[in-house]
Tab-separated table of C-alpha atoms in Angstrom:
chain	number	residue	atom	x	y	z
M	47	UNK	CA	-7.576	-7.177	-8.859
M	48	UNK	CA	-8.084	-4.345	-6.759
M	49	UNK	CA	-8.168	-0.613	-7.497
M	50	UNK	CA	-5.066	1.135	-8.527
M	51	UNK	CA	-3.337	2.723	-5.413
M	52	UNK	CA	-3.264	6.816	-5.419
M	53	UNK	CA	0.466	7.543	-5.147
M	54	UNK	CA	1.718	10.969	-3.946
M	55	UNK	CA	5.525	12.141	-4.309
M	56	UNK	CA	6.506	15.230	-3.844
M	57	UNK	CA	10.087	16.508	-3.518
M	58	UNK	CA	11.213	19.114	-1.273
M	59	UNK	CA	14.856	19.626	-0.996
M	60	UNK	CA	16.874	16.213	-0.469
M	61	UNK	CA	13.507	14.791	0.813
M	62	UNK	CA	10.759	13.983	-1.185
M	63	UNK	CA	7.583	12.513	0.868
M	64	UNK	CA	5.332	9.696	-0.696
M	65	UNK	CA	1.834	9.204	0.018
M	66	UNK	CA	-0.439	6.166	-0.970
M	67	UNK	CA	-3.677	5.070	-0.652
M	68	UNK	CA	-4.530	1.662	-1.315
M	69	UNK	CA	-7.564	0.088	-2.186
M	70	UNK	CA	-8.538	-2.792	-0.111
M	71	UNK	CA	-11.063	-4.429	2.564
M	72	UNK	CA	-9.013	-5.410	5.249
M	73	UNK	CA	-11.218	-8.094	6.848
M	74	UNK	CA	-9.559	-9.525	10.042
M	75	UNK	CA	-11.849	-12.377	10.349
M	76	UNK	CA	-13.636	-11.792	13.638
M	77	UNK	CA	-16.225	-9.742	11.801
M	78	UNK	CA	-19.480	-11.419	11.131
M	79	UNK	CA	-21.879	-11.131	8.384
M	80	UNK	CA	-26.462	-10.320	8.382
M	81	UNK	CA	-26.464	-14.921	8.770
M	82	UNK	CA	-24.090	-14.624	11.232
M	83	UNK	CA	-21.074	-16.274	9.560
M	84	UNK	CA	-18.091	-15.316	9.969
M	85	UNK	CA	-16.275	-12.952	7.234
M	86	UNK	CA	-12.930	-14.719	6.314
M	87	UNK	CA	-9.724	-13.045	6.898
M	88	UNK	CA	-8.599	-10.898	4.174
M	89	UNK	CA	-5.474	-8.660	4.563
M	90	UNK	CA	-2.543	-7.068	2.993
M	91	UNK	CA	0.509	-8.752	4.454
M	92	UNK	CA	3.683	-7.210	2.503
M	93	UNK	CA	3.876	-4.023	1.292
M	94	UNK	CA	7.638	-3.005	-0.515
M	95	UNK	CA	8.435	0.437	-2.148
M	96	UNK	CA	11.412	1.356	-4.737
M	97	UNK	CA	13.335	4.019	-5.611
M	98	UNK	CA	14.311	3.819	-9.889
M	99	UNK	CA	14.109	-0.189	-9.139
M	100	UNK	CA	16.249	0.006	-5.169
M	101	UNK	CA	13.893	-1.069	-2.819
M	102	UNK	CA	13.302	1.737	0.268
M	103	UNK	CA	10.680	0.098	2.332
M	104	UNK	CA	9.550	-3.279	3.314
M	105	UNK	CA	6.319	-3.950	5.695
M	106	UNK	CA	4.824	-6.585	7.353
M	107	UNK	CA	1.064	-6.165	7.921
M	108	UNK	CA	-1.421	-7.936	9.740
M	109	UNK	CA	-5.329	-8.215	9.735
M	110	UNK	CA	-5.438	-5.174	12.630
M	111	UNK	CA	-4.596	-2.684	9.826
M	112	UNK	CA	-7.787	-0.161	8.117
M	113	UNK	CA	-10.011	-0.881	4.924
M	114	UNK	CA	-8.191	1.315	2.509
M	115	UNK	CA	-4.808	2.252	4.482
M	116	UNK	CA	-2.988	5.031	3.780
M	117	UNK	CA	0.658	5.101	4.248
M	118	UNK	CA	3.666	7.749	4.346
M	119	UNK	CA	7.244	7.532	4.265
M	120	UNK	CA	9.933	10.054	3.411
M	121	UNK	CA	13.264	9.053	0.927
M	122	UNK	CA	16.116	11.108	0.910
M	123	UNK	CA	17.866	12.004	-2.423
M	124	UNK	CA	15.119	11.348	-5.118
M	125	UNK	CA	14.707	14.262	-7.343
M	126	UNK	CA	11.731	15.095	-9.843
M	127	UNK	CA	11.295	12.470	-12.717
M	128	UNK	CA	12.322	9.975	-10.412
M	129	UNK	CA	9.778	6.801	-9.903
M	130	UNK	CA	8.353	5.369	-7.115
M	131	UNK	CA	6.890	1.676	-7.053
M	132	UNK	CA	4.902	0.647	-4.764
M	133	UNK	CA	3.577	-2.913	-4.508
M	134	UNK	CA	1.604	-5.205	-1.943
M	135	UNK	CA	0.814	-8.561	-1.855
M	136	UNK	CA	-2.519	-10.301	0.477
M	137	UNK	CA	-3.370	-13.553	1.957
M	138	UNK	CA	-5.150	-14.845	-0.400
M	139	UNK	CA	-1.914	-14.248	-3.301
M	140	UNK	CA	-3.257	-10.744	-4.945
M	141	UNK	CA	-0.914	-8.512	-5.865
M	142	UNK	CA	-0.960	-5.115	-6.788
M	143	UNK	CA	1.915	-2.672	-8.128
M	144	UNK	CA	1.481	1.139	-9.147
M	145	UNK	CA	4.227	3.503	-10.026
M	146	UNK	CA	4.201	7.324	-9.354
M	147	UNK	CA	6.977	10.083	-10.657
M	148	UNK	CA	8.352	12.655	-8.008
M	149	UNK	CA	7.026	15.865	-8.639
């Protein structure tokens, strides 16, 4: 399993903006290695946040995205001592979920 993800949420007024970094290679599979095979494809392809357990964002990703991407969204109406979850899932079936409380 990969690296936990750094989460980030900070609330300012009705608007609290979340940051995460994830962990993760991003191979698109054109690459090729020192022997000159090719490096097989290895992406995130969903990413979904939540809000205390309602889900906020939903993503579909593809191999054209960076080794360890960073993302940003804002949500209105979460206060301090709220949670955040934010999960992705590759295509190769690894999944990874990490939780963060608005500060």
């Amino acid at each position: 399993m990969a690296d936990p993800m750094r989460i980030r949420a900070q609330a300012a007024g009705d608007k609290t903006t979340v940051r995460v970094l994830m962990s993760h290679e991003m191979e698109t599979g054109q690459r090729k290695d020192s022997a000159g095979k090719t490096i097989p494809a290895w992406f995130i392809q969903e990413v979904s946040a939540t809000h205390n357990g309602k889900p906020v964002l939903s993503a579909q990703w593809g191999p054209a995205v960076s080794k360890n991407p960073f993302l940003q969204f804002t949500i209105k109406g979460a206060k301090p001592g709220d949670k955040v979850a934010i999960s992705w899932v590759d295509n190769k079936g690894d999944k990874r979920i990490d939780e963060a409380t608005v500060s």
